[in-house]
C-alpha atoms as a PDB file:
ATOM      1  CA  UNK A   1     107.642 110.889 -91.120  1.00  0.00           C
ATOM      2  CA  UNK A   2     106.757 112.809 -87.948  1.00  0.00           C
ATOM      3  CA  UNK A   3     105.295 111.084 -84.895  1.00  0.00           C
ATOM      4  CA  UNK A   4     101.924 112.755 -85.461  1.00  0.00           C
ATOM      5  CA  UNK A   5     101.875 111.518 -89.067  1.00  0.00           C
ATOM      6  CA  UNK A   6     102.717 108.005 -87.906  1.00  0.00           C
ATOM      7  CA  UNK A   7      99.911 108.018 -85.334  1.00  0.00           C
ATOM      8  CA  UNK A   8      97.435 109.344 -87.888  1.00  0.00           C
ATOM      9  CA  UNK A   9      98.380 106.702 -90.465  1.00  0.00           C
ATOM     10  CA  UNK A  10      98.069 103.922 -87.913  1.00  0.00           C
ATOM     11  CA  UNK A  11      94.663 105.183 -86.756  1.00  0.00           C
ATOM     12  CA  UNK A  12      93.376 105.755 -90.294  1.00  0.00           C
ATOM     13  CA  UNK A  13      94.379 102.235 -91.321  1.00  0.00           C
ATOM     14  CA  UNK A  14      93.160 100.556 -88.131  1.00  0.00           C
ATOM     15  CA  UNK A  15      89.812 102.321 -88.414  1.00  0.00           C
ATOM     16  CA  UNK A  16      89.199 100.995 -91.923  1.00  0.00           C
ATOM     17  CA  UNK A  17      90.450  97.454 -91.289  1.00  0.00           C
ATOM     18  CA  UNK A  18      88.595  97.067 -87.996  1.00  0.00           C
ATOM     19  CA  UNK A  19      85.405  98.278 -89.686  1.00  0.00           C
ATOM     20  CA  UNK A  20      85.843  95.934 -92.654  1.00  0.00           C
ATOM     21  CA  UNK A  21      87.123  92.764 -90.978  1.00  0.00           C
ATOM     22  CA  UNK A  22      86.433  93.074 -87.276  1.00  0.00           C
ATOM     23  CA  UNK A  23      88.727  93.362 -84.292  1.00  0.00           C
ATOM     24  CA  UNK A  24      89.722  89.728 -83.808  1.00  0.00           C
ATOM     25  CA  UNK A  25      90.359  89.165 -87.524  1.00  0.00           C
ATOM     26  CA  UNK A  26      92.584  92.229 -87.923  1.00  0.00           C
ATOM     27  CA  UNK A  27      96.155  91.715 -86.770  1.00  0.00           C
ATOM     28  CA  UNK A  28      98.581  94.439 -85.826  1.00  0.00           C
ATOM     29  CA  UNK A  29     100.852  93.211 -88.620  1.00  0.00           C
ATOM     30  CA  UNK A  30      98.055  93.751 -91.139  1.00  0.00           C
ATOM     31  CA  UNK A  31      97.591  97.297 -89.847  1.00  0.00           C
ATOM     32  CA  UNK A  32     101.284  98.185 -89.850  1.00  0.00           C
ATOM     33  CA  UNK A  33     101.811  96.616 -93.270  1.00  0.00           C
ATOM     34  CA  UNK A  34      99.021  98.627 -94.856  1.00  0.00           C
ATOM     35  CA  UNK A  35      99.993 101.803 -92.980  1.00  0.00           C
ATOM     36  CA  UNK A  36     103.627 101.462 -94.019  1.00  0.00           C
ATOM     37  CA  UNK A  37     105.016 101.565 -90.486  1.00  0.00           C
ATOM     38  CA  UNK A  38     106.795  98.983 -88.369  1.00  0.00           C
ATOM     39  CA  UNK A  39     105.205  96.978 -85.561  1.00  0.00           C
ATOM     40  CA  UNK A  40     107.296  98.771 -82.970  1.00  0.00           C
ATOM     41  CA  UNK A  41     105.512 102.020 -83.851  1.00  0.00           C
ATOM     42  CA  UNK A  42     102.169 100.597 -82.692  1.00  0.00           C
ATOM     43  CA  UNK A  43     103.684  99.366 -79.445  1.00  0.00           C
ATOM     44  CA  UNK A  44     105.408 102.708 -78.889  1.00  0.00           C
ATOM     45  CA  UNK A  45     102.397 104.933 -79.554  1.00  0.00           C
ATOM     46  CA  UNK A  46      99.598 102.730 -78.219  1.00  0.00           C
ATOM     47  CA  UNK A  47     101.112  99.902 -76.182  1.00  0.00           C
ATOM     48  CA  UNK A  48      98.598  97.217 -77.155  1.00  0.00           C
ATOM     49  CA  UNK A  49      95.912  96.254 -79.639  1.00  0.00           C
ATOM     50  CA  UNK A  50      93.229  97.005 -77.031  1.00  0.00           C
ATOM     51  CA  UNK A  51      94.583 100.528 -76.566  1.00  0.00           C
ATOM     52  CA  UNK A  52      94.610 100.997 -80.353  1.00  0.00           C
ATOM     53  CA  UNK A  53      90.950  99.952 -80.578  1.00  0.00           C
ATOM     54  CA  UNK A  54      90.105 102.436 -77.842  1.00  0.00           C
ATOM     55  CA  UNK A  55      92.043 105.193 -79.618  1.00  0.00           C
ATOM     56  CA  UNK A  56      90.110 104.555 -82.836  1.00  0.00           C
ATOM     57  CA  UNK A  57      86.812 105.056 -80.983  1.00  0.00           C
ATOM     58  CA  UNK A  58      88.176 108.029 -79.024  1.00  0.00           C
ATOM     59  CA  UNK A  59      89.027 109.929 -82.171  1.00  0.00           C
ATOM     60  CA  UNK A  60      85.364 110.012 -83.187  1.00  0.00           C
ATOM     61  CA  UNK A  61      83.610 109.930 -79.833  1.00  0.00           C
ATOM     62  CA  UNK A  62      85.481 112.668 -77.963  1.00  0.00           C
ATOM     63  CA  UNK A  63      84.514 115.566 -80.271  1.00  0.00           C
ATOM     64  CA  UNK A  64      81.037 114.089 -80.751  1.00  0.00           C
ATOM     65  CA  UNK A  65      80.369 113.700 -77.024  1.00  0.00           C
ATOM     66  CA  UNK A  66      81.765 117.144 -76.220  1.00  0.00           C
ATOM     67  CA  UNK A  67      79.400 118.744 -78.723  1.00  0.00           C
ATOM     68  CA  UNK A  68      76.505 116.516 -77.648  1.00  0.00           C
ATOM     69  CA  UNK A  69      76.937 117.409 -73.986  1.00  0.00           C
ATOM     70  CA  UNK A  70      76.649 121.114 -74.825  1.00  0.00           C
ATOM     71  CA  UNK A  71      73.453 120.545 -76.800  1.00  0.00           C
ATOM     72  CA  UNK A  72      71.979 118.313 -74.106  1.00  0.00           C
ATOM     73  CA  UNK A  73      72.689 120.972 -71.506  1.00  0.00           C
ATOM     74  CA  UNK A  74      70.737 123.462 -73.610  1.00  0.00           C
ATOM     75  CA  UNK A  75      67.812 121.029 -73.724  1.00  0.00           C
ATOM     76  CA  UNK A  76      68.008 120.512 -69.959  1.00  0.00           C
ATOM     77  CA  UNK A  77      67.734 124.255 -69.366  1.00  0.00           C
ATOM     78  CA  UNK A  78      64.796 124.623 -71.758  1.00  0.00           C
ATOM     79  CA  UNK A  79      61.570 124.757 -69.742  1.00  0.00           C
ATOM     80  CA  UNK A  80      59.448 123.842 -72.741  1.00  0.00           C
ATOM     81  CA  UNK A  81      58.298 120.317 -73.612  1.00  0.00           C
ATOM     82  CA  UNK A  82      60.969 118.036 -75.045  1.00  0.00           C
ATOM     83  CA  UNK A  83      59.956 115.605 -77.763  1.00  0.00           C
ATOM     84  CA  UNK A  84      61.786 112.406 -78.624  1.00  0.00           C
ATOM     85  CA  UNK A  85      62.001 113.601 -82.224  1.00  0.00           C
ATOM     86  CA  UNK A  86      63.847 116.750 -81.158  1.00  0.00           C
ATOM     87  CA  UNK A  87      66.275 114.861 -78.917  1.00  0.00           C
ATOM     88  CA  UNK A  88      67.150 112.290 -81.585  1.00  0.00           C
ATOM     89  CA  UNK A  89      67.459 114.959 -84.280  1.00  0.00           C
ATOM     90  CA  UNK A  90      70.046 116.786 -82.173  1.00  0.00           C
ATOM     91  CA  UNK A  91      72.055 113.588 -81.757  1.00  0.00           C
ATOM     92  CA  UNK A  92      71.822 112.532 -85.409  1.00  0.00           C
ATOM     93  CA  UNK A  93      72.882 115.931 -86.756  1.00  0.00           C
ATOM     94  CA  UNK A  94      75.955 115.902 -84.566  1.00  0.00           C
ATOM     95  CA  UNK A  95      76.734 112.293 -85.462  1.00  0.00           C
ATOM     96  CA  UNK A  96      76.580 112.941 -89.201  1.00  0.00           C
ATOM     97  CA  UNK A  97      78.282 116.331 -89.060  1.00  0.00           C
ATOM     98  CA  UNK A  98      78.056 119.112 -91.587  1.00  0.00           C
ATOM     99  CA  UNK A  99      81.283 118.765 -93.568  1.00  0.00           C
ATOM    100  CA  UNK A 100      81.597 116.886 -96.856  1.00  0.00           C
ATOM    101  CA  UNK A 101      83.661 114.051 -95.381  1.00  0.00           C
ATOM    102  CA  UNK A 102      81.903 113.802 -92.027  1.00  0.00           C
ATOM    103  CA  UNK A 103      78.983 111.584 -93.130  1.00  0.00           C
ATOM    104  CA  UNK A 104      81.499 109.111 -94.570  1.00  0.00           C
ATOM    105  CA  UNK A 105      83.451 109.139 -91.317  1.00  0.00           C
ATOM    106  CA  UNK A 106      80.198 108.549 -89.458  1.00  0.00           C
ATOM    107  CA  UNK A 107      79.453 105.582 -91.723  1.00  0.00           C
ATOM    108  CA  UNK A 108      82.824 104.021 -90.883  1.00  0.00           C
ATOM    109  CA  UNK A 109      82.225 104.658 -87.197  1.00  0.00           C
ATOM    110  CA  UNK A 110      78.833 102.949 -87.286  1.00  0.00           C
ATOM    111  CA  UNK A 111      80.479  99.973 -88.971  1.00  0.00           C
ATOM    112  CA  UNK A 112      82.917  99.927 -86.069  1.00  0.00           C
ATOM    113  CA  UNK A 113      79.998 100.118 -83.646  1.00  0.00           C
ATOM    114  CA  UNK A 114      78.413  97.167 -85.419  1.00  0.00           C
ATOM    115  CA  UNK A 115      81.615  95.183 -85.000  1.00  0.00           C
ATOM    116  CA  UNK A 116      81.666  96.080 -81.323  1.00  0.00           C
ATOM    117  CA  UNK A 117      78.139  94.695 -80.968  1.00  0.00           C
ATOM    118  CA  UNK A 118      78.878  91.459 -82.823  1.00  0.00           C
ATOM    119  CA  UNK A 119      82.341  90.988 -81.300  1.00  0.00           C
ATOM    120  CA  UNK A 120      81.965  92.106 -77.667  1.00  0.00           C
ATOM    121  CA  UNK A 121      85.056  93.849 -76.315  1.00  0.00           C
ATOM    122  CA  UNK A 122      84.904  94.016 -72.517  1.00  0.00           C
ATOM    123  CA  UNK A 123      87.821  96.439 -72.384  1.00  0.00           C
ATOM    124  CA  UNK A 124      86.062  98.756 -74.839  1.00  0.00           C
ATOM    125  CA  UNK A 125      82.831  98.775 -72.861  1.00  0.00           C
ATOM    126  CA  UNK A 126      84.760  99.669 -69.690  1.00  0.00           C
ATOM    127  CA  UNK A 127      86.678 102.379 -71.568  1.00  0.00           C
ATOM    128  CA  UNK A 128      83.506 103.922 -73.007  1.00  0.00           C
ATOM    129  CA  UNK A 129      81.789 103.874 -69.631  1.00  0.00           C
ATOM    130  CA  UNK A 130      84.759 105.556 -67.965  1.00  0.00           C
ATOM    131  CA  UNK A 131      85.297 108.298 -70.530  1.00  0.00           C
ATOM    132  CA  UNK A 132      81.815 108.922 -71.926  1.00  0.00           C
ATOM    133  CA  UNK A 133      79.501 107.566 -69.237  1.00  0.00           C
ATOM    134  CA  UNK A 134      78.497 111.017 -68.019  1.00  0.00           C
ATOM    135  CA  UNK A 135      77.314 112.086 -71.470  1.00  0.00           C
ATOM    136  CA  UNK A 136      75.508 108.779 -72.041  1.00  0.00           C
ATOM    137  CA  UNK A 137      73.751 109.206 -68.690  1.00  0.00           C
ATOM    138  CA  UNK A 138      72.877 112.788 -69.594  1.00  0.00           C
ATOM    139  CA  UNK A 139      71.311 111.577 -72.831  1.00  0.00           C
ATOM    140  CA  UNK A 140      69.486 108.695 -71.125  1.00  0.00           C
ATOM    141  CA  UNK A 141      67.965 111.021 -68.531  1.00  0.00           C
ATOM    142  CA  UNK A 142      66.505 113.208 -71.262  1.00  0.00           C
ATOM    143  CA  UNK A 143      65.399 110.141 -73.190  1.00  0.00           C
ATOM    144  CA  UNK A 144      63.385 108.961 -70.192  1.00  0.00           C
ATOM    145  CA  UNK A 145      61.809 112.403 -70.030  1.00  0.00           C
ATOM    146  CA  UNK A 146      60.536 112.039 -73.594  1.00  0.00           C
ATOM    147  CA  UNK A 147      59.025 108.591 -72.955  1.00  0.00           C
ATOM    148  CA  UNK A 148      57.734 108.708 -69.356  1.00  0.00           C
ATOM    149  CA  UNK A 149      55.160 105.949 -69.889  1.00  0.00           C
ATOM    150  CA  UNK A 150      57.735 103.348 -70.950  1.00  0.00           C
ATOM    151  CA  UNK A 151      59.067 101.264 -68.011  1.00  0.00           C
ATOM    152  CA  UNK A 152      62.881 101.399 -67.615  1.00  0.00           C
ATOM    153  CA  UNK A 153      63.489  97.754 -68.552  1.00  0.00           C
ATOM    154  CA  UNK A 154      61.236  98.020 -71.603  1.00  0.00           C
ATOM    155  CA  UNK A 155      62.946 101.274 -72.571  1.00  0.00           C
ATOM    156  CA  UNK A 156      66.314  99.501 -72.448  1.00  0.00           C
ATOM    157  CA  UNK A 157      65.149  96.867 -74.934  1.00  0.00           C
ATOM    158  CA  UNK A 158      63.491  99.363 -77.241  1.00  0.00           C
ATOM    159  CA  UNK A 159      66.582 101.563 -77.311  1.00  0.00           C
ATOM    160  CA  UNK A 160      68.771  98.513 -77.892  1.00  0.00           C
ATOM    161  CA  UNK A 161      66.678  97.371 -80.864  1.00  0.00           C
ATOM    162  CA  UNK A 162      66.469 100.924 -82.214  1.00  0.00           C
ATOM    163  CA  UNK A 163      70.227 101.305 -81.965  1.00  0.00           C
ATOM    164  CA  UNK A 164      70.587  98.134 -84.006  1.00  0.00           C
ATOM    165  CA  UNK A 165      68.440  99.680 -86.737  1.00  0.00           C
ATOM    166  CA  UNK A 166      70.489 102.890 -86.621  1.00  0.00           C
ATOM    167  CA  UNK A 167      73.812 101.046 -86.862  1.00  0.00           C
ATOM    168  CA  UNK A 168      72.582  98.822 -89.700  1.00  0.00           C
ATOM    169  CA  UNK A 169      71.177 101.759 -91.664  1.00  0.00           C
ATOM    170  CA  UNK A 170      73.934 104.316 -91.206  1.00  0.00           C
ATOM    171  CA  UNK A 171      76.762 101.822 -91.699  1.00  0.00           C
ATOM    172  CA  UNK A 172      75.255 100.988 -95.097  1.00  0.00           C
ATOM    173  CA  UNK A 173      74.472 104.502 -96.294  1.00  0.00           C
ATOM    174  CA  UNK A 174      76.348 104.136 -99.564  1.00  0.00           C
ATOM    175  CA  UNK A 175      74.367 101.026-100.515  1.00  0.00           C
ATOM    176  CA  UNK A 176      71.082 102.757 -99.683  1.00  0.00           C
ATOM    177  CA  UNK A 177      72.073 105.779-101.755  1.00  0.00           C
ATOM    178  CA  UNK A 178      72.861 103.514-104.711  1.00  0.00           C
ATOM    179  CA  UNK A 179      69.548 101.632-104.384  1.00  0.00           C
ATOM    180  CA  UNK A 180      67.554 104.842-104.068  1.00  0.00           C
ATOM    181  CA  UNK A 181      69.152 106.260-107.203  1.00  0.00           C
ATOM    182  CA  UNK A 182      68.854 103.067-109.252  1.00  0.00           C
ATOM    183  CA  UNK A 183      65.345 101.989-108.231  1.00  0.00           C
ATOM    184  CA  UNK A 184      63.643 105.337-107.641  1.00  0.00           C
ATOM    185  CA  UNK A 185      65.905 107.822-109.468  1.00  0.00           C
ATOM    186  CA  UNK A 186      66.280 109.778-106.233  1.00  0.00           C
ATOM    187  CA  UNK A 187      69.559 111.030-104.857  1.00  0.00           C
ATOM    188  CA  UNK A 188      69.575 111.012-101.071  1.00  0.00           C
ATOM    189  CA  UNK A 189      72.065 112.484 -98.648  1.00  0.00           C
ATOM    190  CA  UNK A 190      73.081 111.094 -95.282  1.00  0.00           C
ATOM    191  CA  UNK A 191      70.743 113.633 -93.713  1.00  0.00           C
ATOM    192  CA  UNK A 192      67.860 112.418 -95.917  1.00  0.00           C
ATOM    193  CA  UNK A 193      68.451 108.839 -94.789  1.00  0.00           C
ATOM    194  CA  UNK A 194      68.494 109.926 -91.156  1.00  0.00           C
ATOM    195  CA  UNK A 195      65.179 111.732 -91.632  1.00  0.00           C
ATOM    196  CA  UNK A 196      63.603 108.591 -93.098  1.00  0.00           C
ATOM    197  CA  UNK A 197      64.955 106.577 -90.177  1.00  0.00           C
ATOM    198  CA  UNK A 198      63.785 108.979 -87.460  1.00  0.00           C
ATOM    199  CA  UNK A 199      60.023 108.121 -87.444  1.00  0.00           C
ATOM    200  CA  UNK A 200      60.855 104.409 -87.340  1.00  0.00           C
ATOM    201  CA  UNK A 201      63.122 104.842 -84.312  1.00  0.00           C
ATOM    202  CA  UNK A 202      60.668 107.156 -82.526  1.00  0.00           C
ATOM    203  CA  UNK A 203      57.844 104.693 -83.086  1.00  0.00           C
ATOM    204  CA  UNK A 204      59.970 101.803 -81.867  1.00  0.00           C
ATOM    205  CA  UNK A 205      60.947 103.555 -78.650  1.00  0.00           C
ATOM    206  CA  UNK A 206      57.526 104.999 -77.838  1.00  0.00           C
ATOM    207  CA  UNK A 207      55.645 101.907 -78.980  1.00  0.00           C
ATOM    208  CA  UNK A 208      53.250 103.844 -81.184  1.00  0.00           C
END
């Protein structure tokens, strides 16, 4: 097995186990056992459990934030009015992706994000701020532009609560798809779910 294959197997396994069981409840031995590698491989490639957690987030967030920054720059240069709906649609489309497997990867990531909320990881927060803070600030600046009448502190709480709704919804997409099909005989895609969620989030942030 090549080094790149070993790293990929460790990350793939860690991603799933962290999302299912949480960070504290998932041991490195559980990860290596399921990945079929020895414990020394984790220490060699990552150095620590904290670094492995960061690498799991990095694998999703780096390409997402790179693409998001480009789109946000386009919005910044647009002289026309910017609506909250347009800003959030840009972010959600990038988050869910366009490939067949990307919505599923997004679902796993949002489960990870939910674990990060319920099991605070100080090292992870510092890592995210260091590596993605500029993009987050770029997004927040545009967000304030779309809701100029909402005071900064109130905007923080509304975004926080809205993010909770987003994480809860998108981390459970498969369950929602099953319910929609069984109860209403309607097949819905990840994009459909995001479109149903959008007015709720917009209303929550703007206070309409």
